[in-house]
Amino acid sequence: MKWGWLFSLPAMLFFSTFFLLPLVALGIRSFFETTGAGAWTFSLATYREIFTDPYHLGLMWRTVKLSAITTCVSLLLAFPVALHLRQMSSRMRALVTLAVLSPLLTSVIVRTLAWLVLLGPQGTINRALISIGWQPYQLMYNDVGVVIGLTHVFLGYMILSLMATLDRVDDNILLAASNLGANRWAVLWHVIIPLSLPGMLTGAVLVFTMSASTYATPVLLGGSKAKVLAAEIYDLAINYLEFGMAAGMAVVLLLVVASMVFCVTRYVEGGRRKVIFE
Amino acid sequence: MSDRQSTEIAAPTFLRLSGLHKRFGEAVVIEELSIEVKQGEFFALLGPSGCGKTTTLRMLAGFIEPDAGSIFLDGVSIERLPSHRREAAMVFQNYALFPHMTVFDNIAFGLKMQKRPKAEIIERVHEAMRLVRLPSYDQRFPKELSGGQQQRVALARALVLRPKLLLLDEPLSNLDANLRKALRDEVIEIHRITGTTTIFVTHDLEEALVMADRVAVMNKGRVEQCGTPQDIFLRPATAFVADFIGHENVVEGELFQDILKKDALQIRVPINRRSDTAALARFAVLASNIELSEQPLDCYDNCFVGTINRIRFYGGVTRVTANVGSCQFIVQVGSSAVTRRFSEGMQVYLAWASVDMVEIKTDAAT
């Protein structure tokens, strides 16, 4: 296998040409300013603007906040599902897995339009609320709509991650806990949750990074009132041709996501947890 | 060790399983199972895989509910009680230690569930660790321990609760032969110290005979025979037990007075088994109770001439297959200078005492 690495060359070449190189270019671009025709100077003005302008800081905060909320909501929704799936027949599991992954198989436009029909000011939910005499509730063009939309798409990743770890938990360990005097809740709290921590973290990293960087769902369900970083980058680059700012924002988004992944990895592999989590 | 087997424990019934039934779908796993165990007894459930012994243990632990029947432990009906309220602590075949907890936390788990004071937990955990001879590996994780040490943690985790009933599910089967023997003696010793009533599931005959005060041999969800190891081994009640115990030399013939006739062979059986009318009967003699010699041996009341057709060397013992008339006998002798003289095709004498003949009742009779 001395020459085995040769087989990975096509993929490596593809990634470095079309992904790594542009990324580096983007990073470099964010540190330069055009001064007059064709002249470039090194400058930190872009970052100064991003980190001092309350508007941009607000966007950053909302992006992180929405991603974090989506992650938490997904975790809370996914955990009972994954736990229940443990006991199901493999046939039922395949069906449920398909069902939770179905949002990913649907076009983002169709999916979002469907949410529009349900959540809109004149949508099914609000009409139902009005018909029973309640006040209509703003479910779209705000943070609520974005979280609902993102959770819908990414919940499947969380369920799959949790399933992967929960499936490896030996039934006898749960029986042992109950045999030693733990009731259902104690088994859940002291055994199941700690043992599914790796799955929770993997799922959280996936959902958080995808939520933070996704574009279409927050734009369509959040509108201009719940704008996120990805939408701002798109606007800057396509509508305002502010490539320097767009590049800077992209770098900031990348750093936010990367630091999150880094922290989780460090946590999982840190100290003696490595022994427990293999 | 041998004298602890002969002492029948004179105590009232502590655990009573009566009329237990369990089916999984179409398959009947436990049928009309009734067992009584005395306080402080070391009781083995012995049988081949699929005989229902593990299901029985799991019903005791509270992991499986019986379809019918009752389980009384210390005078209380427990068959509908959830596992965590039974005080019947189980040691699993694969140990089932909590991988995310240290050795200390594993052993302390049950006491923490009982919300015991911290000082008491520390003291009792260390006491349990000393009992199972576990070095002070408090802060290690199960993965950092050897199989034998993991087994000790599992034992300590159960014993620390001072349970009414200790359930052992083939606890030694995942260990290598030497360690198994060492731990076997230690488990006996721990039982002697704690006096905990113990139910032990195994498919290993020797393990059951060496360790248990009494043994129940199970087959197809029923108890075939229940008794002391000597009872089981020397007086198998059914053909299944005789076969499971390893009675290889079964002779079926016509019994008249104290002679069992099989073709030309006339074998003397114990006088108290005599029959005054000719009847079909089956008797067995243990391979290790037959003596093999180049000369006739008059000190035995059964002595026949035969031909060796196979010799197998097993280390400490040598097993010889010999034909006597129309029958084939397996003889187990200690490997020695004498046995080295035997060779295949050689003519030898097989001799044994009539009192070593064990009658095997046909299953229909029981």
XYZ file of C-alpha atoms in Angstrom:
644
model
C 0.000 0.000 0.000
C 2.993 2.279 -0.373
C 1.456 3.897 -3.435
C -2.114 3.658 -2.167
C -2.296 7.404 -1.611
C -2.182 7.839 -5.392
C -5.789 6.740 -5.544
C -6.826 9.685 -3.420
C -5.104 12.100 -5.801
C -8.125 12.911 -8.017
C -10.251 13.850 -5.010
C -7.397 15.805 -3.420
C -6.752 17.672 -6.650
C -10.423 18.478 -7.061
C -10.755 19.750 -3.519
C -7.614 21.831 -3.542
C -8.398 23.430 -6.897
C -12.049 24.181 -6.406
C -12.372 24.492 -2.669
C -9.141 25.085 -0.782
C -7.647 27.549 -3.289
C -10.748 29.793 -3.528
C -11.009 29.697 0.257
C -7.454 30.916 0.634
C -8.091 33.570 -2.022
C -11.184 34.624 -0.119
C -9.211 34.907 3.093
C -6.523 36.987 1.439
C -9.077 39.141 -0.318
C -10.639 40.098 3.014
C -7.390 41.740 4.117
C -7.053 44.041 1.092
C -8.721 47.227 -0.014
C -8.941 48.743 -3.487
C -7.388 52.177 -3.519
C -7.943 53.695 -6.909
C -7.829 51.823 -10.189
C -6.159 48.440 -9.887
C -4.211 49.348 -6.764
C -4.446 47.151 -3.619
C -3.335 47.870 -0.112
C -3.279 45.717 2.975
C -5.906 46.844 5.422
C -7.879 45.651 8.429
C -10.677 48.082 7.652
C -13.080 45.294 6.727
C -12.716 43.556 10.076
C -12.783 46.862 11.915
C -16.115 47.578 10.291
C -17.529 44.111 10.944
C -16.596 44.099 14.606
C -17.610 47.677 15.386
C -20.778 48.042 13.370
C -23.714 47.068 15.613
C -25.637 45.918 12.536
C -23.025 43.312 11.650
C -22.524 42.266 15.249
C -26.288 41.854 15.463
C -26.282 39.600 12.399
C -23.515 37.513 13.889
C -25.313 37.213 17.204
C -28.594 36.245 15.506
C -26.857 33.609 13.377
C -25.234 32.018 16.408
C -28.437 32.332 18.455
C -30.697 30.810 15.793
C -28.242 27.962 15.173
C -27.931 27.276 18.881
C -31.715 27.290 19.389
C -32.191 25.032 16.358
C -29.561 22.663 17.777
C -31.241 22.533 21.183
C -34.744 22.095 19.739
C -33.479 19.329 17.418
C -31.787 17.576 20.326
C -34.915 17.696 22.480
C -37.104 16.430 19.644
C -34.642 13.826 18.371
C -33.759 12.178 21.684
C -37.116 10.509 22.401
C -37.347 9.428 18.760
C -33.881 7.851 18.768
C -34.594 6.189 22.110
C -37.831 4.755 20.798
C -36.176 3.569 17.582
C -33.831 1.383 19.643
C -36.695 -0.941 20.422
C -38.225 -1.026 16.950
C -37.917 -3.736 14.354
C -35.349 -3.062 11.657
C -38.163 -2.613 9.146
C -39.855 0.111 11.177
C -36.492 1.748 11.750
C -35.854 1.933 8.020
C -39.265 3.539 7.511
C -38.794 6.101 10.267
C -35.274 6.878 9.069
C -36.636 7.543 5.599
C -39.347 9.755 7.074
C -36.928 11.873 9.112
C -34.627 12.269 6.139
C -37.440 13.129 3.721
C -37.004 16.919 4.139
C -33.542 16.503 2.635
C -35.032 14.791 -0.391
C -37.413 17.688 -1.037
C -36.488 20.806 -2.959
C -35.871 23.727 -0.633
C -38.399 25.849 -2.528
C -41.189 23.284 -2.290
C -40.421 22.652 1.367
C -40.409 26.327 2.243
C -43.560 27.068 0.289
C -45.250 24.292 2.227
C -44.232 25.994 5.467
C -45.566 29.268 4.049
C -48.983 27.665 3.573
C -48.908 26.416 7.165
C -47.233 29.267 9.027
C -48.150 32.369 7.010
C -50.333 35.184 8.427
C -53.250 33.662 6.475
C -51.878 30.133 6.815
C -53.570 26.994 8.086
C -52.355 27.334 11.667
C -53.381 30.950 12.087
C -56.776 30.384 10.457
C -57.327 27.540 12.898
C -56.312 29.779 15.816
C -58.699 32.525 14.666
C -61.541 30.049 14.190
C -61.343 28.981 17.837
C -61.293 32.641 18.869
C -57.561 33.097 19.514
C -55.298 35.845 18.269
C -53.231 35.034 15.176
C -49.587 34.463 15.980
C -46.581 35.653 14.014
C -44.941 32.412 12.893
C -43.059 33.670 9.859
C -40.647 36.406 8.890
C -39.141 36.209 12.362
C -36.836 33.960 14.426
C -39.619 31.464 15.137
C -40.127 30.743 11.438
C -36.399 30.276 10.850
C -36.031 27.879 13.783
C -39.039 25.848 12.636
C -37.690 25.627 9.087
C -34.137 24.750 10.118
C -35.235 22.172 12.673
C -37.400 20.525 10.044
C -34.475 20.055 7.664
C -31.724 19.159 10.125
C -33.597 17.095 12.707
C -32.783 13.953 10.686
C -29.041 14.421 11.173
C -29.531 14.658 14.918
C -31.693 11.525 14.997
C -29.177 9.579 12.915
C -26.253 10.682 15.105
C -28.096 9.730 18.276
C -29.183 6.408 16.807
C -25.592 5.579 15.948
C -24.495 5.873 19.595
C -27.644 4.595 21.253
C -27.548 1.434 19.140
C -24.135 0.610 20.541
C -25.395 0.759 24.131
C -25.707 -2.806 25.405
C -29.219 -3.601 26.658
C -27.676 -5.416 29.595
C -26.148 -2.157 30.833
C -29.603 -0.614 31.076
C -30.971 -3.745 32.737
C -28.031 -3.720 35.157
C -28.798 -0.132 36.139
C -32.421 -0.924 36.844
C -31.435 -4.120 38.637
C -29.150 -2.099 40.924
C -32.045 0.063 42.016
C -32.415 2.784 39.387
C -35.935 3.670 38.274
C -36.656 4.682 34.657
C -35.635 8.312 35.132
C -32.472 7.395 36.988
C -31.522 4.981 34.193
C -32.114 7.759 31.650
C -30.194 10.387 33.612
C -27.266 8.322 34.904
C -26.752 5.871 32.061
C -28.519 6.581 28.770
C -27.784 10.307 28.552
C -24.079 10.069 29.495
C -23.597 7.171 27.096
C -25.249 9.036 24.232
C -23.113 12.132 24.762
C -20.854 11.397 21.756
C -23.920 11.175 19.513
C -25.363 14.346 20.966
C -22.137 16.222 20.285
C -21.778 14.879 16.737
C -25.387 15.767 16.026
C -24.963 19.194 17.610
C -21.894 19.953 15.485
C -23.711 18.887 12.305
C -26.915 20.791 13.036
C -25.120 23.887 14.296
C -22.711 24.201 11.372
C -25.384 23.560 8.773
C -27.830 25.953 10.450
C -25.195 28.674 10.667
C -24.213 28.431 7.035
C -27.493 27.668 5.302
C -28.937 30.355 3.083
C -32.297 29.528 1.501
C -34.405 28.557 4.511
C -33.637 31.606 6.685
C -34.069 33.938 3.720
C -37.448 32.503 2.717
C -38.873 31.973 6.195
C -37.110 34.777 8.038
C -37.286 37.504 5.429
C -35.472 40.766 6.074
C -36.448 40.930 9.739
C -34.542 37.798 10.710
C -31.521 38.140 8.495
C -28.535 35.863 9.071
C -24.859 36.043 8.062
C -25.248 33.856 4.974
C -27.976 36.123 3.618
C -25.876 39.220 4.309
C -22.877 37.729 2.523
C -25.074 36.992 -0.497
C -26.441 40.546 -0.503
C -22.990 42.106 -0.147
C -21.484 40.082 -2.945
C -24.343 39.914 -5.445
C -26.404 43.046 -4.810
C -23.799 45.551 -3.594
C -20.635 44.114 -5.149
C -18.835 44.702 -1.820
C -16.482 41.778 -2.272
C -14.119 42.802 0.493
C -16.872 42.958 3.067
C -18.453 39.749 1.757
C -15.114 37.955 2.043
C -14.586 39.294 5.575
C -18.034 38.167 6.684
C -17.464 34.754 5.120
C -14.212 34.401 7.043
C -15.960 35.394 10.273
C -18.720 32.823 9.658
C -16.114 30.173 8.951
C -14.272 31.006 12.163
C -17.447 30.890 14.248
C -18.342 27.447 12.912
C -14.782 26.124 13.050
C -14.284 27.229 16.641
C -17.483 25.455 17.612
C -16.275 22.214 15.969
C -12.868 22.667 17.584
C -14.304 23.092 21.070
C -16.488 19.999 20.746
C -13.621 17.886 19.414
C -11.390 19.052 22.224
C -14.092 18.216 24.746
C -14.670 14.715 23.398
C -11.008 13.845 23.180
C -9.949 15.743 26.261
C -8.749 14.063 29.430
C -10.036 10.605 30.196
C -13.135 10.860 28.079
C -11.100 9.377 25.266
C -11.052 6.129 27.235
C -14.818 6.090 27.547
C -15.769 7.196 24.056
C -13.244 4.917 22.294
C -14.968 -28.015 49.532
C -16.162 -31.583 49.417
C -17.723 -31.387 52.865
C -19.735 -28.292 52.048
C -21.511 -30.278 49.393
C -22.576 -33.024 51.743
C -24.073 -30.662 54.296
C -27.697 -30.145 53.374
C -28.725 -26.737 54.584
C -31.420 -27.047 57.181
C -33.284 -23.804 56.623
C -36.814 -22.954 55.568
C -37.531 -22.184 51.927
C -36.312 -18.672 51.126
C -37.103 -18.503 47.440
C -40.013 -20.354 45.902
C -40.756 -20.463 42.194
C -44.008 -22.214 41.556
C -45.771 -23.115 38.353
C -43.904 -20.613 36.206
C -44.852 -20.411 32.552
C -43.345 -18.244 29.855
C -43.768 -18.207 26.119
C -42.226 -15.963 23.508
C -44.680 -15.889 20.636
C -45.284 -19.511 19.706
C -42.299 -20.915 21.553
C -42.869 -22.184 25.070
C -39.687 -21.329 26.956
C -40.646 -22.175 30.534
C -43.265 -24.773 31.359
C -44.565 -25.594 34.819
C -41.320 -24.664 36.538
C -41.165 -25.036 40.298
C -38.039 -24.703 42.409
C -37.468 -24.138 46.109
C -34.263 -22.648 47.422
C -33.243 -22.354 51.042
C -31.672 -19.346 52.695
C -27.940 -19.205 52.146
C -27.979 -21.919 49.513
C -25.794 -21.881 46.431
C -28.161 -23.172 43.781
C -27.190 -23.958 40.191
C -29.462 -24.011 37.160
C -27.710 -26.359 34.780
C -28.646 -27.184 31.220
C -27.801 -26.867 27.546
C -28.381 -23.570 25.743
C -32.045 -22.936 25.118
C -33.204 -24.953 28.106
C -34.715 -21.871 29.766
C -32.175 -21.407 32.540
C -31.306 -17.833 31.566
C -34.987 -16.970 31.100
C -35.620 -18.270 34.623
C -32.812 -16.100 35.986
C -34.169 -13.068 34.128
C -37.603 -13.673 35.606
C -35.972 -13.652 39.031
C -34.153 -10.423 38.211
C -37.360 -8.811 36.980
C -36.367 -8.374 33.328
C -39.039 -10.775 32.106
C -42.530 -11.204 33.508
C -43.831 -14.760 33.745
C -47.109 -15.485 31.954
C -48.279 -17.527 34.917
C -46.987 -18.728 38.253
C -45.478 -16.979 41.233
C -42.115 -16.134 42.745
C -41.860 -15.701 46.497
C -38.691 -14.221 47.945
C -38.438 -14.054 51.732
C -42.191 -14.411 51.997
C -43.020 -11.643 49.515
C -44.496 -12.198 46.088
C -42.126 -10.451 43.686
C -43.091 -11.664 40.219
C -44.784 -8.350 39.279
C -42.278 -6.117 41.069
C -40.013 -3.980 38.853
C -36.370 -5.001 38.888
C -35.205 -1.986 40.885
C -37.384 -2.937 43.854
C -36.500 -6.627 44.119
C -33.193 -6.779 46.010
C -32.105 -9.526 43.616
C -28.759 -8.333 42.260
C -27.537 -9.789 39.005
C -24.042 -10.352 37.624
C -24.174 -10.478 33.852
C -22.325 -12.835 31.566
C -20.743 -9.887 29.746
C -20.414 -7.988 33.092
C -22.477 -5.032 31.753
C -20.341 -2.513 33.642
C -21.095 1.168 33.074
C -18.353 2.171 30.637
C -18.600 5.876 31.483
C -18.080 5.391 35.192
C -14.955 4.613 37.180
C -14.618 1.382 39.118
C -15.628 3.226 42.277
C -18.699 4.780 40.666
C -19.718 1.458 39.160
C -19.678 -0.247 42.539
C -21.232 2.746 44.294
C -24.098 3.023 41.777
C -26.640 0.980 43.722
C -25.837 2.720 47.011
C -26.142 6.124 45.336
C -29.563 5.088 44.055
C -30.477 4.318 47.663
C -29.200 7.810 48.561
C -26.885 6.502 51.253
C -24.605 8.980 53.054
C -21.283 9.538 51.330
C -19.146 8.143 54.151
C -21.149 4.924 54.205
C -20.859 4.586 50.413
C -17.070 4.963 50.517
C -16.744 2.452 53.323
C -19.030 -0.157 51.792
C -17.509 0.163 48.298
C -14.037 -0.458 49.687
C -15.314 -3.325 51.789
C -16.838 -4.906 48.673
C -13.605 -4.358 46.743
C -11.652 -6.134 49.458
C -14.186 -8.959 49.478
C -13.708 -9.638 45.761
C -9.952 -8.998 46.056
C -9.949 -6.069 43.681
C -6.860 -3.862 43.922
C -7.619 -0.211 44.701
C -8.366 0.762 41.125
C -11.030 3.271 42.246
C -10.370 5.754 39.480
C -9.848 3.364 36.574
C -12.440 2.819 33.909
C -13.759 -0.680 33.110
C -11.962 -0.635 29.744
C -8.635 -0.330 31.535
C -9.192 -3.588 33.426
C -8.642 -7.230 32.462
C -11.577 -9.606 32.037
C -11.081 -11.127 35.473
C -10.911 -7.715 37.112
C -14.052 -6.592 35.288
C -15.768 -9.687 36.622
C -14.694 -8.751 40.145
C -16.112 -5.258 39.696
C -19.401 -6.762 38.516
C -19.488 -9.030 41.566
C -18.629 -6.189 43.929
C -21.286 -3.972 42.335
C -23.924 -6.575 43.160
C -22.608 -7.637 46.579
C -22.184 -4.103 47.899
C -25.986 -3.868 48.074
C -26.133 -6.894 50.398
C -28.955 -8.297 48.268
C -31.377 -10.966 49.413
C -30.584 -12.885 46.272
C -27.460 -12.933 44.120
C -28.025 -13.959 40.510
C -25.046 -15.128 38.473
C -25.501 -15.558 34.717
C -22.605 -17.738 33.516
C -20.232 -15.294 35.182
C -17.126 -17.306 34.418
C -17.757 -18.311 30.826
C -15.918 -15.348 29.284
C -12.661 -16.087 31.104
C -9.844 -18.389 30.103
C -9.546 -21.805 31.731
C -7.003 -21.041 34.471
C -8.651 -17.809 35.541
C -12.018 -19.534 35.508
C -10.872 -22.112 38.018
C -9.291 -19.491 40.261
C -12.368 -17.262 40.201
C -14.606 -20.268 40.746
C -12.896 -20.964 44.058
C -13.098 -17.303 44.960
C -16.825 -17.167 44.251
C -17.291 -20.181 46.539
C -15.228 -18.440 49.198
C -17.192 -15.184 48.828
C -20.416 -17.150 49.179
C -19.070 -18.784 52.317
C -18.229 -15.371 53.805
C -21.405 -13.512 52.853
C -23.887 -16.370 53.002
C -25.940 -14.701 50.271
C -28.523 -16.984 48.716
C -27.184 -17.426 45.198
C -28.720 -18.651 41.963
C -26.148 -19.577 39.402
C -26.790 -20.318 35.740
C -24.309 -22.459 33.845
C -24.029 -24.972 31.048
C -20.780 -26.286 32.516
C -21.350 -29.527 34.417
C -18.128 -29.411 36.393
C -18.753 -25.815 37.449
C -22.215 -26.698 38.741
C -21.012 -29.801 40.577
C -18.055 -28.075 42.212
C -19.795 -24.861 43.197
C -23.396 -25.625 44.035
C -25.077 -26.968 47.146
C -27.898 -28.141 44.947
C -28.381 -28.331 41.203
C -31.480 -28.244 39.022
C -30.884 -29.807 35.618
C -33.160 -28.116 33.090
C -34.340 -29.224 29.683
C -36.926 -27.646 27.380
C -38.186 -25.262 30.040
C -38.673 -27.921 32.719
C -36.658 -29.165 35.666
C -35.533 -32.710 34.889
C -33.938 -33.326 38.237
C -33.167 -31.289 41.317
C -30.772 -32.458 43.978
C -27.286 -32.362 45.423
C -24.385 -32.733 42.990
C -23.916 -36.306 44.194
C -27.580 -37.091 43.580
C -27.428 -35.684 40.090
C -24.193 -37.355 39.167
C -24.641 -40.737 40.773
C -28.406 -41.129 40.511
C -29.551 -39.418 37.314
C -33.328 -39.499 37.329
C -33.901 -39.347 33.600
C -32.180 -40.365 30.400
C -31.647 -36.695 29.601
C -29.812 -36.077 32.865
C -27.739 -39.222 32.432
C -26.778 -38.075 28.969
C -26.049 -34.519 30.082
C -23.983 -35.698 33.026
C -21.945 -37.689 30.550
C -22.884 -41.272 31.279
C -21.463 -42.691 28.102
C -21.704 -46.375 28.892
C -25.409 -47.045 28.861
C -26.438 -50.668 28.459
C -30.021 -51.509 27.696
C -30.944 -55.134 28.289
C -33.146 -57.585 30.084
C -32.964 -57.446 33.866
C -33.696 -60.609 35.802
C -32.760 -60.849 39.463
C -29.510 -58.880 39.624
C -28.228 -59.717 36.156
C -28.599 -57.416 33.171
C -28.473 -59.464 29.995
C -27.440 -57.903 26.728
C -26.812 -60.521 24.028
C -24.048 -62.700 25.414
C -23.047 -60.173 28.058
C -24.238 -60.698 31.643
C -23.648 -57.679 33.845
C -24.208 -57.722 37.582
C -26.136 -54.710 38.903
C -26.623 -53.537 42.516
C -28.579 -56.021 44.518
C -31.166 -53.441 45.526
C -32.061 -52.950 41.864
C -32.923 -56.585 41.370
C -36.094 -57.503 39.605
C -37.839 -60.822 40.155
C -39.615 -60.694 36.841
C -37.701 -60.234 33.611
C -37.968 -56.594 32.575
C -36.339 -54.210 30.146
C -33.917 -51.906 31.957
C -31.117 -49.484 31.359
C -27.983 -49.164 33.426
C -24.932 -47.021 33.066
C -21.415 -47.058 34.381
C -19.107 -44.057 34.422
C -16.106 -44.171 32.123
C -13.906 -43.351 35.107
C -15.313 -46.199 37.208
C -14.111 -48.934 34.861
C -10.680 -50.391 35.410
C -8.568 -51.574 32.520
C -6.030 -54.348 32.885
C -4.025 -56.915 30.970
C -4.986 -59.620 33.477
C -8.426 -60.554 34.797
C -9.295 -58.635 37.982
C -11.156 -60.806 40.496
C -11.712 -58.034 43.002
C -14.621 -56.751 40.908
C -17.869 -58.598 40.394
C -18.026 -57.470 36.784
C -15.055 -58.393 34.612
C -15.126 -58.874 30.846
C -12.579 -59.409 28.156
C -12.581 -56.957 25.271
C -10.590 -55.449 22.450
C -9.253 -51.907 22.401
C -10.316 -50.135 19.269
C -9.255 -46.569 20.014
C -7.003 -44.700 22.444
C -7.205 -40.966 22.957
C -4.688 -39.071 25.070
C -6.169 -36.054 26.942
C -3.177 -35.057 29.035
C -3.955 -36.098 32.600
C -6.355 -38.801 31.498
C -6.476 -41.283 28.650
C -9.770 -42.444 27.187
C -9.935 -45.902 25.733
C -12.768 -47.276 23.641
C -13.108 -51.043 23.873
C -15.510 -53.568 22.386
C -16.957 -56.166 24.695
C -19.208 -58.574 22.850
C -21.774 -56.456 21.034
C -21.270 -53.458 23.349
C -18.821 -50.626 23.255
C -17.439 -49.160 26.462
C -15.500 -45.988 27.047
C -12.950 -46.270 29.805
C -11.184 -43.304 31.349
C -7.916 -44.018 33.081
C -5.209 -41.814 34.475
C -2.319 -41.425 32.052
C 0.475 -43.499 33.520
C 3.239 -45.901 32.586
C 0.660 -48.686 32.620
C -1.716 -47.046 30.176
C 1.168 -46.401 27.805
C 1.419 -50.156 27.301
C -2.057 -50.346 25.831
C -2.359 -50.253 22.092
C -5.203 -50.365 19.623
C -6.279 -53.910 18.785
C -4.963 -55.273 22.081
C -6.978 -57.649 24.232
C -7.757 -56.256 27.709
C -9.989 -56.844 30.702
C -12.609 -54.303 31.736
C -13.725 -54.516 35.323
C -16.043 -52.577 37.623
C -18.086 -53.022 40.740
C -21.780 -53.775 40.413
C -22.540 -51.004 42.929
C -21.221 -48.499 40.389
C -23.974 -49.439 37.966
C -26.515 -46.616 37.860
C -30.051 -47.333 36.798
C -31.429 -44.914 34.247
C -35.178 -44.699 34.255
C -36.840 -44.164 30.917
C -38.370 -40.695 30.591
C -41.884 -42.128 30.317
C -41.558 -43.572 33.811
C -40.886 -40.227 35.489
